[in-house]
């Protein structure tokens, strides 16, 4: 077995193990097992929102399973929560689809109230989710989104990278009329 095959297997095992970890139980029993809502890909709202979003980067050459798009809701700043809107676009029907988020210590993923766990997934629908991170330092970081799809033909995984560029905080805007005139 060569190193790339062994590395791929380790990645798949890690993704499978992590998919079951790091989820909080919903505090409201009415939310238990409830996936986030799906929006039809043919709806006007879905199309307008998707046009603003950027595609997640994947090393996989197989684009037949699922696509991921994302949008940063604010400019990333050190110490401030950053919400990232996620849109999953499955291209195949499946029994379930789960997403697990992983990132470096400098960009910790915040616990979510509703896990990204969808049932009876339909091809052509948009499945929305939101993840939040808090940048701890300036730099370029990545949030990895591991998407696992289970169907009657088996389980498949695709990993996406979501880049987050954390820069210097903006300079404060001076208030007008504060300069002294002598």
PDB file of C-alpha atoms in Angstrom:
ATOM      1  CA  UNK A   1       0.000   0.000   0.000  1.00  0.00           C
ATOM      2  CA  UNK A   2       1.486   3.377  -0.976  1.00  0.00           C
ATOM      3  CA  UNK A   3       1.419   6.504   1.230  1.00  0.00           C
ATOM      4  CA  UNK A   4      -1.404   8.238  -0.668  1.00  0.00           C
ATOM      5  CA  UNK A   5      -3.696   5.203  -0.311  1.00  0.00           C
ATOM      6  CA  UNK A   6      -2.868   4.879   3.382  1.00  0.00           C
ATOM      7  CA  UNK A   7      -3.409   8.621   3.888  1.00  0.00           C
ATOM      8  CA  UNK A   8      -6.765   8.453   2.114  1.00  0.00           C
ATOM      9  CA  UNK A   9      -7.883   5.556   4.326  1.00  0.00           C
ATOM     10  CA  UNK A  10      -6.803   7.372   7.485  1.00  0.00           C
ATOM     11  CA  UNK A  11      -8.693  10.489   6.324  1.00  0.00           C
ATOM     12  CA  UNK A  12     -11.851   8.453   5.674  1.00  0.00           C
ATOM     13  CA  UNK A  13     -11.627   6.750   9.068  1.00  0.00           C
ATOM     14  CA  UNK A  14     -11.026  10.097  10.803  1.00  0.00           C
ATOM     15  CA  UNK A  15     -13.979  11.655   8.988  1.00  0.00           C
ATOM     16  CA  UNK A  16     -16.214   8.755  10.001  1.00  0.00           C
ATOM     17  CA  UNK A  17     -15.151   8.967  13.654  1.00  0.00           C
ATOM     18  CA  UNK A  18     -15.492  12.753  13.775  1.00  0.00           C
ATOM     19  CA  UNK A  19     -18.968  12.642  12.251  1.00  0.00           C
ATOM     20  CA  UNK A  20     -20.252  11.125  15.463  1.00  0.00           C
ATOM     21  CA  UNK A  21     -18.391  13.539  17.742  1.00  0.00           C
ATOM     22  CA  UNK A  22     -18.813  17.141  18.761  1.00  0.00           C
ATOM     23  CA  UNK A  23     -22.565  17.403  18.506  1.00  0.00           C
ATOM     24  CA  UNK A  24     -24.641  18.946  21.218  1.00  0.00           C
ATOM     25  CA  UNK A  25     -28.011  17.517  22.081  1.00  0.00           C
ATOM     26  CA  UNK A  26     -30.802  19.978  21.370  1.00  0.00           C
ATOM     27  CA  UNK A  27     -32.188  21.489  24.542  1.00  0.00           C
ATOM     28  CA  UNK A  28     -35.685  21.702  23.084  1.00  0.00           C
ATOM     29  CA  UNK A  29     -37.198  18.250  22.588  1.00  0.00           C
ATOM     30  CA  UNK A  30     -39.151  19.538  19.581  1.00  0.00           C
ATOM     31  CA  UNK A  31     -35.814  20.079  17.762  1.00  0.00           C
ATOM     32  CA  UNK A  32     -34.524  16.557  18.380  1.00  0.00           C
ATOM     33  CA  UNK A  33     -33.851  14.875  15.062  1.00  0.00           C
ATOM     34  CA  UNK A  34     -35.204  17.811  13.074  1.00  0.00           C
ATOM     35  CA  UNK A  35     -32.997  18.752  10.118  1.00  0.00           C
ATOM     36  CA  UNK A  36     -32.585  22.288   8.908  1.00  0.00           C
ATOM     37  CA  UNK A  37     -35.113  23.161   6.186  1.00  0.00           C
ATOM     38  CA  UNK A  38     -34.460  22.357   2.537  1.00  0.00           C
ATOM     39  CA  UNK A  39     -35.311  24.914  -0.125  1.00  0.00           C
ATOM     40  CA  UNK A  40     -36.130  23.880  -3.663  1.00  0.00           C
ATOM     41  CA  UNK A  41     -33.309  24.703  -6.084  1.00  0.00           C
ATOM     42  CA  UNK A  42     -35.933  26.124  -8.447  1.00  0.00           C
ATOM     43  CA  UNK A  43     -37.167  28.777  -6.017  1.00  0.00           C
ATOM     44  CA  UNK A  44     -36.323  32.434  -6.695  1.00  0.00           C
ATOM     45  CA  UNK A  45     -35.011  32.907  -3.140  1.00  0.00           C
ATOM     46  CA  UNK A  46     -32.678  29.933  -3.507  1.00  0.00           C
ATOM     47  CA  UNK A  47     -31.275  31.112  -6.835  1.00  0.00           C
ATOM     48  CA  UNK A  48     -30.630  34.690  -5.619  1.00  0.00           C
ATOM     49  CA  UNK A  49     -28.895  33.502  -2.470  1.00  0.00           C
ATOM     50  CA  UNK A  50     -26.737  30.977  -4.309  1.00  0.00           C
ATOM     51  CA  UNK A  51     -25.452  33.633  -6.726  1.00  0.00           C
ATOM     52  CA  UNK A  52     -23.748  35.441  -3.812  1.00  0.00           C
ATOM     53  CA  UNK A  53     -22.156  32.264  -2.489  1.00  0.00           C
ATOM     54  CA  UNK A  54     -18.723  30.844  -3.315  1.00  0.00           C
ATOM     55  CA  UNK A  55     -18.041  27.173  -4.046  1.00  0.00           C
ATOM     56  CA  UNK A  56     -16.119  25.212  -1.435  1.00  0.00           C
ATOM     57  CA  UNK A  57     -12.793  23.772  -2.616  1.00  0.00           C
ATOM     58  CA  UNK A  58     -12.526  19.995  -2.831  1.00  0.00           C
ATOM     59  CA  UNK A  59      -9.574  17.805  -3.757  1.00  0.00           C
ATOM     60  CA  UNK A  60     -12.022  15.198  -5.043  1.00  0.00           C
ATOM     61  CA  UNK A  61     -12.398  14.978  -8.799  1.00  0.00           C
ATOM     62  CA  UNK A  62     -15.843  13.388  -8.358  1.00  0.00           C
ATOM     63  CA  UNK A  63     -18.429  16.147  -8.607  1.00  0.00           C
ATOM     64  CA  UNK A  64     -21.357  13.764  -9.065  1.00  0.00           C
ATOM     65  CA  UNK A  65     -22.226  13.471  -5.373  1.00  0.00           C
ATOM     66  CA  UNK A  66     -22.674  16.886  -3.746  1.00  0.00           C
ATOM     67  CA  UNK A  67     -21.547  20.501  -4.032  1.00  0.00           C
ATOM     68  CA  UNK A  68     -21.015  22.956  -1.179  1.00  0.00           C
ATOM     69  CA  UNK A  69     -21.350  26.725  -1.392  1.00  0.00           C
ATOM     70  CA  UNK A  70     -20.642  29.198   1.395  1.00  0.00           C
ATOM     71  CA  UNK A  71     -20.874  32.861   2.299  1.00  0.00           C
ATOM     72  CA  UNK A  72     -19.023  34.671   5.097  1.00  0.00           C
ATOM     73  CA  UNK A  73     -21.590  36.879   6.856  1.00  0.00           C
ATOM     74  CA  UNK A  74     -19.036  39.514   7.946  1.00  0.00           C
ATOM     75  CA  UNK A  75     -15.405  40.484   7.546  1.00  0.00           C
ATOM     76  CA  UNK A  76     -13.321  38.052   9.664  1.00  0.00           C
ATOM     77  CA  UNK A  77     -11.831  39.796  12.703  1.00  0.00           C
ATOM     78  CA  UNK A  78      -9.724  38.446  15.546  1.00  0.00           C
ATOM     79  CA  UNK A  79     -11.834  37.599  18.601  1.00  0.00           C
ATOM     80  CA  UNK A  80     -15.218  38.208  16.932  1.00  0.00           C
ATOM     81  CA  UNK A  81     -17.647  35.408  16.048  1.00  0.00           C
ATOM     82  CA  UNK A  82     -17.963  34.837  12.305  1.00  0.00           C
ATOM     83  CA  UNK A  83     -21.037  33.122  10.898  1.00  0.00           C
ATOM     84  CA  UNK A  84     -20.642  31.155   7.684  1.00  0.00           C
ATOM     85  CA  UNK A  85     -23.774  30.250   5.727  1.00  0.00           C
ATOM     86  CA  UNK A  86     -23.543  26.851   4.054  1.00  0.00           C
ATOM     87  CA  UNK A  87     -25.617  25.499   1.161  1.00  0.00           C
ATOM     88  CA  UNK A  88     -25.340  21.804   0.340  1.00  0.00           C
ATOM     89  CA  UNK A  89     -26.450  20.822  -3.149  1.00  0.00           C
ATOM     90  CA  UNK A  90     -26.796  17.031  -3.403  1.00  0.00           C
ATOM     91  CA  UNK A  91     -26.840  15.606  -6.902  1.00  0.00           C
ATOM     92  CA  UNK A  92     -28.148  12.202  -5.782  1.00  0.00           C
ATOM     93  CA  UNK A  93     -31.003  11.101  -3.551  1.00  0.00           C
ATOM     94  CA  UNK A  94     -29.864   9.586  -0.255  1.00  0.00           C
ATOM     95  CA  UNK A  95     -31.175   8.231   3.017  1.00  0.00           C
ATOM     96  CA  UNK A  96     -29.113  10.744   4.986  1.00  0.00           C
ATOM     97  CA  UNK A  97     -26.497  13.465   4.660  1.00  0.00           C
ATOM     98  CA  UNK A  98     -24.331  14.666   7.553  1.00  0.00           C
ATOM     99  CA  UNK A  99     -21.778  17.460   7.737  1.00  0.00           C
ATOM    100  CA  UNK A 100     -18.978  17.738  10.275  1.00  0.00           C
ATOM    101  CA  UNK A 101     -16.835  20.872  10.549  1.00  0.00           C
ATOM    102  CA  UNK A 102     -13.159  20.774  11.525  1.00  0.00           C
ATOM    103  CA  UNK A 103     -10.634  23.621  11.805  1.00  0.00           C
ATOM    104  CA  UNK A 104      -7.324  24.629  13.334  1.00  0.00           C
ATOM    105  CA  UNK A 105      -6.967  25.875  16.911  1.00  0.00           C
ATOM    106  CA  UNK A 106      -6.578  29.429  15.560  1.00  0.00           C
ATOM    107  CA  UNK A 107     -10.105  29.218  14.078  1.00  0.00           C
ATOM    108  CA  UNK A 108     -12.216  27.136  16.495  1.00  0.00           C
ATOM    109  CA  UNK A 109     -15.638  25.973  15.332  1.00  0.00           C
ATOM    110  CA  UNK A 110     -18.362  26.901  17.811  1.00  0.00           C
ATOM    111  CA  UNK A 111     -20.891  24.280  18.984  1.00  0.00           C
ATOM    112  CA  UNK A 112     -24.118  24.217  16.964  1.00  0.00           C
ATOM    113  CA  UNK A 113     -27.666  23.898  18.344  1.00  0.00           C
ATOM    114  CA  UNK A 114     -28.989  21.868  15.417  1.00  0.00           C
ATOM    115  CA  UNK A 115     -26.558  19.395  13.857  1.00  0.00           C
ATOM    116  CA  UNK A 116     -26.204  19.340  10.077  1.00  0.00           C
ATOM    117  CA  UNK A 117     -27.979  16.016   9.757  1.00  0.00           C
ATOM    118  CA  UNK A 118     -30.537  15.612   6.971  1.00  0.00           C
ATOM    119  CA  UNK A 119     -32.867  12.654   6.241  1.00  0.00           C
ATOM    120  CA  UNK A 120     -34.538  11.643   2.956  1.00  0.00           C
ATOM    121  CA  UNK A 121     -32.201  13.842   0.930  1.00  0.00           C
ATOM    122  CA  UNK A 122     -33.487  14.750  -2.537  1.00  0.00           C
ATOM    123  CA  UNK A 123     -31.283  15.604  -5.496  1.00  0.00           C
ATOM    124  CA  UNK A 124     -31.805  19.182  -6.673  1.00  0.00           C
ATOM    125  CA  UNK A 125     -32.748  20.605  -3.267  1.00  0.00           C
ATOM    126  CA  UNK A 126     -30.686  23.104  -1.296  1.00  0.00           C
ATOM    127  CA  UNK A 127     -29.919  22.116   2.288  1.00  0.00           C
ATOM    128  CA  UNK A 128     -28.872  25.087   4.424  1.00  0.00           C
ATOM    129  CA  UNK A 129     -26.802  25.194   7.558  1.00  0.00           C
ATOM    130  CA  UNK A 130     -24.725  27.742   9.449  1.00  0.00           C
ATOM    131  CA  UNK A 131     -21.422  27.273  11.225  1.00  0.00           C
ATOM    132  CA  UNK A 132     -19.728  29.838  13.463  1.00  0.00           C
ATOM    133  CA  UNK A 133     -16.010  30.285  14.135  1.00  0.00           C
ATOM    134  CA  UNK A 134     -14.000  32.739  16.234  1.00  0.00           C
ATOM    135  CA  UNK A 135     -10.638  33.706  14.688  1.00  0.00           C
ATOM    136  CA  UNK A 136      -7.877  33.843  17.302  1.00  0.00           C
ATOM    137  CA  UNK A 137      -5.095  35.249  15.129  1.00  0.00           C
ATOM    138  CA  UNK A 138      -4.367  37.003  11.835  1.00  0.00           C
ATOM    139  CA  UNK A 139      -3.712  34.715   8.871  1.00  0.00           C
ATOM    140  CA  UNK A 140      -5.288  32.415   6.316  1.00  0.00           C
ATOM    141  CA  UNK A 141      -7.186  29.477   7.816  1.00  0.00           C
ATOM    142  CA  UNK A 142      -9.529  26.804   6.550  1.00  0.00           C
ATOM    143  CA  UNK A 143     -12.686  25.241   7.890  1.00  0.00           C
ATOM    144  CA  UNK A 144     -13.035  21.695   6.563  1.00  0.00           C
ATOM    145  CA  UNK A 145     -16.562  20.480   5.881  1.00  0.00           C
ATOM    146  CA  UNK A 146     -16.747  16.683   5.718  1.00  0.00           C
ATOM    147  CA  UNK A 147     -19.987  15.681   3.964  1.00  0.00           C
ATOM    148  CA  UNK A 148     -21.071  12.051   4.382  1.00  0.00           C
ATOM    149  CA  UNK A 149     -23.921  10.692   2.297  1.00  0.00           C
ATOM    150  CA  UNK A 150     -25.545   7.346   3.082  1.00  0.00           C
ATOM    151  CA  UNK A 151     -27.713   5.632   0.490  1.00  0.00           C
ATOM    152  CA  UNK A 152     -28.797   2.117  -0.304  1.00  0.00           C
ATOM    153  CA  UNK A 153     -25.655   1.719  -2.437  1.00  0.00           C
ATOM    154  CA  UNK A 154     -23.305   2.628   0.437  1.00  0.00           C
ATOM    155  CA  UNK A 155     -21.636   5.544   2.196  1.00  0.00           C
ATOM    156  CA  UNK A 156     -19.586   8.194   0.421  1.00  0.00           C
ATOM    157  CA  UNK A 157     -17.603  11.122   1.796  1.00  0.00           C
ATOM    158  CA  UNK A 158     -16.494  14.387   0.211  1.00  0.00           C
ATOM    159  CA  UNK A 159     -14.393  17.004   2.012  1.00  0.00           C
ATOM    160  CA  UNK A 160     -14.501  20.728   1.219  1.00  0.00           C
ATOM    161  CA  UNK A 161     -12.209  23.555   2.349  1.00  0.00           C
ATOM    162  CA  UNK A 162     -13.690  26.930   3.262  1.00  0.00           C
ATOM    163  CA  UNK A 163     -10.931  29.581   3.301  1.00  0.00           C
ATOM    164  CA  UNK A 164     -11.085  32.336   5.932  1.00  0.00           C
ATOM    165  CA  UNK A 165      -8.671  35.263   5.619  1.00  0.00           C
ATOM    166  CA  UNK A 166      -8.336  37.087   8.941  1.00  0.00           C
ATOM    167  CA  UNK A 167      -6.689  40.482   8.515  1.00  0.00           C
ATOM    168  CA  UNK A 168      -5.784  43.461  10.609  1.00  0.00           C
ATOM    169  CA  UNK A 169      -8.764  45.197  12.199  1.00  0.00           C
ATOM    170  CA  UNK A 170      -9.905  48.252  10.258  1.00  0.00           C
ATOM    171  CA  UNK A 171      -8.568  51.626  11.355  1.00  0.00           C
ATOM    172  CA  UNK A 172     -11.105  53.591  13.363  1.00  0.00           C
ATOM    173  CA  UNK A 173     -12.810  56.315  11.375  1.00  0.00           C
ATOM    174  CA  UNK A 174     -11.955  59.704  12.887  1.00  0.00           C
ATOM    175  CA  UNK A 175     -14.979  61.700  13.968  1.00  0.00           C
ATOM    176  CA  UNK A 176     -15.480  64.812  11.852  1.00  0.00           C
ATOM    177  CA  UNK A 177     -14.935  68.141  13.532  1.00  0.00           C
ATOM    178  CA  UNK A 178     -12.625  66.796  16.239  1.00  0.00           C
ATOM    179  CA  UNK A 179      -9.525  68.608  15.058  1.00  0.00           C
ATOM    180  CA  UNK A 180      -8.609  71.657  17.084  1.00  0.00           C
ATOM    181  CA  UNK A 181      -8.356  74.913  15.164  1.00  0.00           C
ATOM    182  CA  UNK A 182      -6.148  77.670  16.506  1.00  0.00           C
TER     183      UNK A 182
END
